[in-house]
mmCIF file of N, CA, C and O in Angstrom:
data_model
loop_
_atom_site.group_PDB
_atom_site.id
_atom_site.type_symbol
_atom_site.label_atom_id
_atom_site.label_comp_id
_atom_site.label_asym_id
_atom_site.label_seq_id
_atom_site.Cartn_x
_atom_site.Cartn_y
_atom_site.Cartn_z
ATOM 1 N N MET A 832 5.424 31.804 15.527
ATOM 2 C CA MET A 832 5.797 31.740 16.637
ATOM 3 C C MET A 832 5.364 30.085 17.179
ATOM 4 O O MET A 832 4.674 29.346 16.856
ATOM 5 N N THR A 833 5.895 29.341 17.980
ATOM 6 C CA THR A 833 5.876 28.319 18.523
ATOM 7 C C THR A 833 5.598 27.966 20.177
ATOM 8 O O THR A 833 6.217 29.119 20.612
ATOM 9 N N HIS A 834 4.961 26.893 20.629
ATOM 10 C CA HIS A 834 4.727 26.991 22.311
ATOM 11 C C HIS A 834 4.952 25.520 22.613
ATOM 12 O O HIS A 834 4.849 24.828 21.913
ATOM 13 N N SER A 835 5.526 25.333 23.632
ATOM 14 C CA SER A 835 5.775 24.059 24.450
ATOM 15 C C SER A 835 4.684 23.663 25.359
ATOM 16 O O SER A 835 4.461 24.367 25.876
ATOM 17 N N ILE A 836 4.445 22.340 24.926
ATOM 18 C CA ILE A 836 3.815 22.212 26.507
ATOM 19 C C ILE A 836 4.239 20.239 26.610
ATOM 20 O O ILE A 836 4.975 19.833 26.061
ATOM 21 N N THR A 837 3.883 20.160 27.700
ATOM 22 C CA THR A 837 4.336 18.538 28.320
ATOM 23 C C THR A 837 3.067 17.953 28.786
ATOM 24 O O THR A 837 2.002 18.569 29.368
ATOM 25 N N LEU A 838 2.943 16.927 28.100
ATOM 26 C CA LEU A 838 2.103 16.061 28.225
ATOM 27 C C LEU A 838 2.061 14.331 29.064
ATOM 28 O O LEU A 838 3.592 14.160 28.997
ATOM 29 N N GLU A 839 1.187 14.235 29.502
ATOM 30 C CA GLU A 839 1.574 12.903 30.481
ATOM 31 C C GLU A 839 0.563 11.765 29.982
ATOM 32 O O GLU A 839 -0.717 11.949 29.743
ATOM 33 N N LEU A 840 1.339 10.622 29.295
ATOM 34 C CA LEU A 840 0.540 9.617 28.584
ATOM 35 C C LEU A 840 0.637 8.425 29.172
ATOM 36 O O LEU A 840 1.559 8.209 30.057
ATOM 37 N N PRO A 841 -0.362 7.621 29.283
ATOM 38 C CA PRO A 841 -0.131 6.403 29.903
ATOM 39 C C PRO A 841 0.838 5.777 29.036
ATOM 40 O O PRO A 841 0.596 5.849 27.814
ATOM 41 N N GLU A 842 1.133 4.338 29.678
ATOM 42 C CA GLU A 842 2.441 3.954 28.940
ATOM 43 C C GLU A 842 1.889 3.073 27.657
ATOM 44 O O GLU A 842 2.283 3.138 26.416
ATOM 45 N N THR A 843 0.715 2.551 26.912
ATOM 46 C CA THR A 843 0.402 1.917 26.397
ATOM 47 C C THR A 843 -0.381 3.130 25.174
ATOM 48 O O THR A 843 0.413 2.715 23.994
ATOM 49 N N VAL A 844 -0.669 3.778 25.612
ATOM 50 C CA VAL A 844 -0.650 5.329 24.498
ATOM 51 C C VAL A 844 0.787 5.760 23.949
ATOM 52 O O VAL A 844 0.858 5.779 22.826
ATOM 53 N N TYR A 845 1.698 5.942 24.730
ATOM 54 C CA TYR A 845 3.166 6.571 24.485
ATOM 55 C C TYR A 845 3.647 5.504 23.602
ATOM 56 O O TYR A 845 4.097 5.486 22.780
ATOM 57 N N LYS A 846 3.637 3.885 23.897
ATOM 58 C CA LYS A 846 3.895 2.921 23.132
ATOM 59 C C LYS A 846 3.469 3.045 21.723
ATOM 60 O O LYS A 846 4.330 2.836 20.752
ATOM 61 N N LYS A 847 2.055 3.127 21.469
ATOM 62 C CA LYS A 847 1.793 3.369 20.105
ATOM 63 C C LYS A 847 2.188 4.640 19.321
ATOM 64 O O LYS A 847 2.550 4.254 18.333
ATOM 65 N N LEU A 848 2.085 5.681 20.121
ATOM 66 C CA LEU A 848 2.785 6.794 19.582
ATOM 67 C C LEU A 848 4.328 6.472 18.949
ATOM 68 O O LEU A 848 4.376 6.774 17.730
ATOM 69 N N VAL A 849 5.012 5.917 19.730
ATOM 70 C CA VAL A 849 6.371 5.653 19.177
ATOM 71 C C VAL A 849 6.356 4.685 18.343
ATOM 72 O O VAL A 849 6.906 4.940 17.304
ATOM 73 N N GLU A 850 5.844 3.524 18.153
ATOM 74 C CA GLU A 850 5.560 2.952 17.084
ATOM 75 C C GLU A 850 5.260 3.077 15.843
ATOM 76 O O GLU A 850 5.951 3.156 14.755
ATOM 77 N N LYS A 851 4.179 4.389 15.971
ATOM 78 C CA LYS A 851 3.493 4.964 14.566
ATOM 79 C C LYS A 851 4.764 5.914 14.288
ATOM 80 O O LYS A 851 4.570 6.017 12.995
ATOM 81 N N ALA A 852 5.279 6.123 14.825
ATOM 82 C CA ALA A 852 6.437 7.396 14.607
ATOM 83 C C ALA A 852 7.611 6.630 13.923
ATOM 84 O O ALA A 852 8.124 7.313 13.044
ATOM 85 N N SER A 853 7.766 5.941 14.297
ATOM 86 C CA SER A 853 9.153 4.639 14.065
ATOM 87 C C SER A 853 8.750 4.195 12.483
ATOM 88 O O SER A 853 9.461 4.439 11.722
ATOM 89 N N LYS A 854 7.457 3.791 12.311
ATOM 90 C CA LYS A 854 7.069 3.289 11.357
ATOM 91 C C LYS A 854 7.106 4.268 10.180
ATOM 92 O O LYS A 854 7.085 4.143 9.183
ATOM 93 N N ASN A 855 6.618 5.527 10.828
ATOM 94 C CA ASN A 855 6.634 6.717 9.607
ATOM 95 C C ASN A 855 7.748 7.628 9.329
ATOM 96 O O ASN A 855 8.137 8.744 8.944
ATOM 97 N N GLY A 856 9.065 7.172 10.028
ATOM 98 C CA GLY A 856 10.620 7.261 10.388
ATOM 99 C C GLY A 856 10.242 8.964 10.890
ATOM 100 O O GLY A 856 11.395 9.586 10.319
ATOM 101 N N LYS A 857 9.673 9.024 11.931
ATOM 102 C CA LYS A 857 9.816 10.438 12.246
ATOM 103 C C LYS A 857 9.894 10.274 13.937
ATOM 104 O O LYS A 857 9.932 9.311 14.473
ATOM 105 N N ARG A 858 10.286 11.289 14.604
ATOM 106 C CA ARG A 858 10.571 11.268 15.686
ATOM 107 C C ARG A 858 9.431 11.431 16.502
ATOM 108 O O ARG A 858 8.171 11.674 15.747
ATOM 109 N N VAL A 859 9.043 10.921 18.228
ATOM 110 C CA VAL A 859 7.757 11.035 18.353
ATOM 111 C C VAL A 859 7.204 12.174 18.478
ATOM 112 O O VAL A 859 6.214 12.518 18.299
ATOM 113 N N GLU A 860 7.961 13.308 18.804
ATOM 114 C CA GLU A 860 7.574 14.487 19.097
ATOM 115 C C GLU A 860 6.582 15.250 17.540
ATOM 116 O O GLU A 860 5.802 15.524 17.734
ATOM 117 N N GLU A 861 7.927 14.668 17.066
ATOM 118 C CA GLU A 861 7.598 15.078 15.502
ATOM 119 C C GLU A 861 5.891 14.856 15.058
ATOM 120 O O GLU A 861 5.257 15.480 14.503
ATOM 121 N N PHE A 862 5.841 13.484 15.179
ATOM 122 C CA PHE A 862 4.661 12.740 14.708
ATOM 123 C C PHE A 862 3.569 13.059 15.486
ATOM 124 O O PHE A 862 2.205 13.579 14.557
ATOM 125 N N ALA A 863 3.254 13.292 16.829
ATOM 126 C CA ALA A 863 2.656 13.842 17.571
ATOM 127 C C ALA A 863 2.094 14.949 17.192
ATOM 128 O O ALA A 863 1.084 15.563 17.176
ATOM 129 N N VAL A 864 2.897 15.997 16.595
ATOM 130 C CA VAL A 864 2.876 17.248 16.408
ATOM 131 C C VAL A 864 1.954 17.109 14.874
ATOM 132 O O VAL A 864 1.018 17.694 14.753
ATOM 133 N N ASP A 865 2.213 16.456 14.101
ATOM 134 C CA ASP A 865 1.627 16.128 12.675
ATOM 135 C C ASP A 865 0.258 15.575 13.307
ATOM 136 O O ASP A 865 -0.347 16.082 12.361
ATOM 137 N N GLN A 866 0.264 14.690 13.782
ATOM 138 C CA GLN A 866 -1.417 13.960 13.932
ATOM 139 C C GLN A 866 -2.171 14.851 14.882
ATOM 140 O O GLN A 866 -3.324 15.181 14.563
ATOM 141 N N LEU A 867 -1.827 15.875 15.655
ATOM 142 C CA LEU A 867 -2.270 16.796 16.160
ATOM 143 C C LEU A 867 -2.870 17.857 15.310
ATOM 144 O O LEU A 867 -3.860 18.609 15.316
ATOM 145 N N SER A 868 -1.993 18.086 14.351
ATOM 146 C CA SER A 868 -2.195 19.365 13.854
ATOM 147 C C SER A 868 -3.396 19.109 12.405
ATOM 148 O O SER A 868 -3.903 19.578 12.037
ATOM 149 N N ASN A 869 -3.556 17.310 12.119
ATOM 150 C CA ASN A 869 -4.380 16.957 11.365
ATOM 151 C C ASN A 869 -5.829 16.541 12.161
ATOM 152 O O ASN A 869 -6.361 16.305 11.141
ATOM 153 N N GLY A 870 -6.026 16.678 13.331
ATOM 154 C CA GLY A 870 -6.944 16.618 14.385
ATOM 155 C C GLY A 870 -7.093 14.823 14.337
ATOM 156 O O GLY A 870 -8.073 14.881 14.695
ATOM 157 N N ASP A 871 -6.081 14.156 13.812
ATOM 158 C CA ASP A 871 -6.058 12.658 14.328
ATOM 159 C C ASP A 871 -5.268 12.451 15.386
ATOM 160 O O ASP A 871 -4.139 12.518 14.929
ATOM 161 N N SER A 872 -5.622 12.084 16.193
ATOM 162 C CA SER A 872 -4.642 11.519 17.191
ATOM 163 C C SER A 872 -3.651 10.500 16.734
ATOM 164 O O SER A 872 -2.414 10.140 17.413
ATOM 165 N N GLY A 873 -4.306 9.593 15.893
ATOM 166 C CA GLY A 873 -3.749 8.376 15.254
ATOM 167 C C GLY A 873 -3.578 7.519 16.198
ATOM 168 O O GLY A 873 -2.576 6.427 15.869
ATOM 169 N N VAL A 874 -3.931 7.516 17.742
ATOM 170 C CA VAL A 874 -3.509 6.484 18.487
ATOM 171 C C VAL A 874 -4.929 5.758 19.093
ATOM 172 O O VAL A 874 -5.197 5.922 20.236
ATOM 173 N N VAL A 875 -5.378 4.511 18.036
ATOM 174 C CA VAL A 875 -6.833 4.349 18.248
ATOM 175 C C VAL A 875 -6.253 2.999 18.298
ATOM 176 O O VAL A 875 -5.500 2.154 17.441
ATOM 177 N N ASP A 876 -6.958 2.315 19.505
ATOM 178 C CA ASP A 876 -6.624 0.920 20.058
ATOM 179 C C ASP A 876 -7.999 0.222 18.736
ATOM 180 O O ASP A 876 -8.839 0.176 19.277
ATOM 181 N N ASP A 877 -7.525 -0.316 17.930
ATOM 182 C CA ASP A 877 -7.823 -0.712 17.150
ATOM 183 C C ASP A 877 -7.620 -2.554 17.187
ATOM 184 O O ASP A 877 -6.669 -2.772 16.859
ATOM 185 N N PRO A 878 -8.497 -3.422 17.596
ATOM 186 C CA PRO A 878 -7.937 -4.485 17.897
ATOM 187 C C PRO A 878 -7.996 -5.291 16.532
ATOM 188 O O PRO A 878 -7.240 -6.557 16.305
ATOM 189 N N PHE A 879 -8.463 -5.077 15.180
ATOM 190 C CA PHE A 879 -8.091 -5.648 14.052
ATOM 191 C C PHE A 879 -6.690 -5.134 13.229
ATOM 192 O O PHE A 879 -6.399 -5.396 12.421
ATOM 193 N N GLU A 880 -6.131 -4.052 13.862
ATOM 194 C CA GLU A 880 -4.825 -3.538 13.288
ATOM 195 C C GLU A 880 -3.990 -4.780 13.192
ATOM 196 O O GLU A 880 -3.162 -4.900 11.982
ATOM 197 N N LYS A 881 -4.005 -5.274 14.417
ATOM 198 C CA LYS A 881 -2.672 -6.498 14.074
ATOM 199 C C LYS A 881 -2.769 -7.459 13.037
ATOM 200 O O LYS A 881 -2.065 -8.411 12.840
ATOM 201 N N PHE A 882 -4.273 -7.634 12.416
ATOM 202 C CA PHE A 882 -4.481 -8.940 11.238
ATOM 203 C C PHE A 882 -4.203 -8.151 10.294
ATOM 204 O O PHE A 882 -4.179 -8.743 9.183
ATOM 205 N N ILE A 883 -4.188 -6.211 9.956
ATOM 206 C CA ILE A 883 -4.051 -5.911 8.529
ATOM 207 C C ILE A 883 -2.738 -6.900 7.936
ATOM 208 O O ILE A 883 -1.847 -6.336 8.680
ATOM 209 N N GLY A 884 -2.602 -7.266 7.028
ATOM 210 C CA GLY A 884 -1.521 -7.110 6.518
ATOM 211 C C GLY A 884 -1.324 -9.140 6.404
ATOM 212 O O GLY A 884 -0.763 -9.750 5.572
ATOM 213 N N SER A 885 -2.151 -9.690 7.288
ATOM 214 C CA SER A 885 -1.824 -11.139 7.924
ATOM 215 C C SER A 885 -3.268 -11.946 7.036
ATOM 216 O O SER A 885 -3.094 -12.758 6.806
ATOM 217 N N LEU A 886 -4.204 -11.234 6.361
ATOM 218 C CA LEU A 886 -5.205 -12.136 5.915
ATOM 219 C C LEU A 886 -5.470 -11.790 4.255
ATOM 220 O O LEU A 886 -5.339 -10.553 4.122
ATOM 221 N N HIS A 887 -5.707 -12.885 3.867
ATOM 222 C CA HIS A 887 -5.818 -12.968 2.206
ATOM 223 C C HIS A 887 -7.147 -12.817 2.299
ATOM 224 O O HIS A 887 -8.248 -13.364 2.515
ATOM 225 N N THR A 888 -7.737 -11.749 1.313
ATOM 226 C CA THR A 888 -9.325 -11.366 1.256
ATOM 227 C C THR A 888 -9.371 -10.967 -0.337
ATOM 228 O O THR A 888 -8.666 -10.380 -0.741
ATOM 229 N N ASP A 889 -10.742 -11.272 -0.877
ATOM 230 C CA ASP A 889 -10.949 -10.692 -2.035
ATOM 231 C C ASP A 889 -11.451 -9.361 -1.999
ATOM 232 O O ASP A 889 -11.901 -8.736 -3.178
ATOM 233 N N VAL A 890 -11.471 -8.914 -0.831
ATOM 234 C CA VAL A 890 -11.842 -7.200 -0.523
ATOM 235 C C VAL A 890 -10.722 -6.606 -0.430
ATOM 236 O O VAL A 890 -9.972 -6.379 0.455
ATOM 237 N N PRO A 891 -10.499 -5.602 -1.291
ATOM 238 C CA PRO A 891 -9.319 -4.635 -1.587
ATOM 239 C C PRO A 891 -9.128 -3.790 -0.464
ATOM 240 O O PRO A 891 -7.688 -3.311 0.113
ATOM 241 N N ASP A 892 -10.206 -3.205 0.011
ATOM 242 C CA ASP A 892 -9.970 -2.399 1.035
ATOM 243 C C ASP A 892 -10.285 -2.448 2.463
ATOM 244 O O ASP A 892 -10.826 -1.643 3.246
ATOM 245 N N TRP A 893 -10.018 -3.887 2.345
ATOM 246 C CA TRP A 893 -10.717 -4.125 3.881
ATOM 247 C C TRP A 893 -9.869 -3.850 4.778
ATOM 248 O O TRP A 893 -10.444 -3.209 5.968
ATOM 249 N N ALA A 894 -8.227 -3.397 5.088
ATOM 250 C CA ALA A 894 -7.772 -3.018 6.154
ATOM 251 C C ALA A 894 -8.111 -1.319 6.234
ATOM 252 O O ALA A 894 -8.323 -0.969 7.445
ATOM 253 N N ASP A 895 -8.806 -0.784 5.536
ATOM 254 C CA ASP A 895 -8.816 0.614 5.605
ATOM 255 C C ASP A 895 -10.610 0.515 6.105
ATOM 256 O O ASP A 895 -10.926 1.635 6.825
ATOM 257 N N ASN A 896 -11.134 -0.517 5.655
ATOM 258 C CA ASN A 896 -12.705 -0.100 5.867
ATOM 259 C C ASN A 896 -13.469 -1.347 6.746
ATOM 260 O O ASN A 896 -14.653 -1.756 6.346
ATOM 261 N N HIS A 897 -12.868 -1.868 7.298
ATOM 262 C CA HIS A 897 -13.038 -3.194 7.946
ATOM 263 C C HIS A 897 -14.195 -2.973 9.323
ATOM 264 O O HIS A 897 -15.303 -3.386 9.298
ATOM 265 N N ASP A 898 -14.303 -1.872 9.840
ATOM 266 C CA ASP A 898 -15.277 -1.169 10.498
ATOM 267 C C ASP A 898 -16.625 -1.031 9.827
ATOM 268 O O ASP A 898 -17.544 -1.568 10.169
ATOM 269 N N LYS A 899 -16.471 -0.774 8.641
ATOM 270 C CA LYS A 899 -17.670 -0.656 7.744
ATOM 271 C C LYS A 899 -18.324 -2.115 7.394
ATOM 272 O O LYS A 899 -19.457 -2.156 7.350
ATOM 273 N N TYR A 900 -17.514 -2.489 7.111
ATOM 274 C CA TYR A 900 -18.155 -4.089 6.677
ATOM 275 C C TYR A 900 -18.541 -4.929 8.114
ATOM 276 O O TYR A 900 -19.463 -5.437 7.788
ATOM 277 N N ILE A 901 -17.702 -5.015 9.024
ATOM 278 C CA ILE A 901 -18.216 -5.724 10.494
ATOM 279 C C ILE A 901 -19.604 -5.035 10.603
ATOM 280 O O ILE A 901 -20.669 -6.016 11.071
ATOM 281 N N GLY A 902 -19.761 -3.720 10.370
ATOM 282 C CA GLY A 902 -20.945 -2.957 10.721
ATOM 283 C C GLY A 902 -22.190 -3.335 9.640
ATOM 284 O O GLY A 902 -23.187 -3.477 10.371
ATOM 285 N N GLU A 903 -21.823 -3.614 8.547
ATOM 286 C CA GLU A 903 -22.837 -3.734 7.633
ATOM 287 C C GLU A 903 -23.124 -5.363 7.960
ATOM 288 O O GLU A 903 -24.555 -5.718 7.840
ATOM 289 N N GLN A 904 -22.305 -6.368 8.097
ATOM 290 C CA GLN A 904 -22.728 -7.596 8.554
ATOM 291 C C GLN A 904 -23.641 -7.668 9.962
ATOM 292 O O GLN A 904 -24.432 -8.495 10.093
ATOM 293 N N LEU A 905 -23.233 -7.149 10.813
ATOM 294 C CA LEU A 905 -24.273 -6.822 11.955
ATOM 295 C C LEU A 905 -24.994 -6.619 11.963
ATOM 296 O O LEU A 905 -26.193 -7.179 12.172
ATOM 297 N N MET A 906 -25.638 -5.473 10.976
ATOM 298 C CA MET A 906 -27.128 -5.006 10.883
ATOM 299 C C MET A 906 -27.893 -6.140 9.884
ATOM 300 O O MET A 906 -28.821 -6.259 10.192
ATOM 301 N N ARG A 907 -27.486 -7.061 8.921
ATOM 302 C CA ARG A 907 -27.947 -7.872 8.378
ATOM 303 C C ARG A 907 -28.031 -8.814 9.356
ATOM 304 O O ARG A 907 -29.087 -9.517 9.386
ATOM 305 N N GLU A 908 -27.439 -9.441 10.344
ATOM 306 C CA GLU A 908 -27.774 -10.444 11.451
ATOM 307 C C GLU A 908 -28.840 -9.902 11.823
ATOM 308 O O GLU A 908 -29.887 -10.797 12.519
ATOM 309 N N MET A 909 -28.603 -8.903 12.368
ATOM 310 C CA MET A 909 -29.989 -8.067 13.089
ATOM 311 C C MET A 909 -31.309 -8.056 12.304
ATOM 312 O O MET A 909 -32.136 -8.197 13.234
ATOM 313 N N ARG A 910 -31.067 -7.802 11.436
ATOM 314 C CA ARG A 910 -32.392 -7.695 10.494
ATOM 315 C C ARG A 910 -32.977 -9.119 10.126
ATOM 316 O O ARG A 910 -34.128 -9.793 9.481
ATOM 317 N N GLY A 911 -31.869 -10.784 10.233
ATOM 318 C CA GLY A 911 -32.036 -11.536 10.095
ATOM 319 C C GLY A 911 -31.928 -12.259 8.567
ATOM 320 O O GLY A 911 -32.616 -13.003 7.976
ATOM 321 N N GLU A 912 -31.264 -11.317 7.949
ATOM 322 C CA GLU A 912 -31.042 -11.739 6.757
ATOM 323 C C GLU A 912 -29.796 -12.743 6.370
ATOM 324 O O GLU A 912 -29.826 -12.942 5.175
ATOM 325 N N ASN A 913 -29.327 -13.409 7.455
ATOM 326 C CA ASN A 913 -28.292 -14.466 7.127
ATOM 327 C C ASN A 913 -28.603 -15.504 7.730
ATOM 328 O O ASN A 913 -27.935 -16.644 7.382
ATOM 329 N N GLU A 914 -29.875 -15.676 8.012
ATOM 330 C CA GLU A 914 -30.595 -17.140 8.213
ATOM 331 C C GLU A 914 -30.897 -17.887 7.050
ATOM 332 O O GLU A 914 -31.116 -17.621 6.232
#
């Protein structure tokens, strides 16, 4: 059995949803259902996303774990380990 729902999304959220659906070769409705089924909205406003693929680094998992690396660096700075 399936059910229909209607959602009102802010323009910025909708545009990101459309972009991600397009990148995955899916219709926006299909992509939204997939993301909701996985418990992941997939529409996170990540300010570093625009840099993924444009930076050359020795860290192979930078794109997936940049938040972790930034947090680790902030902790070192807060502890005074980088002075």
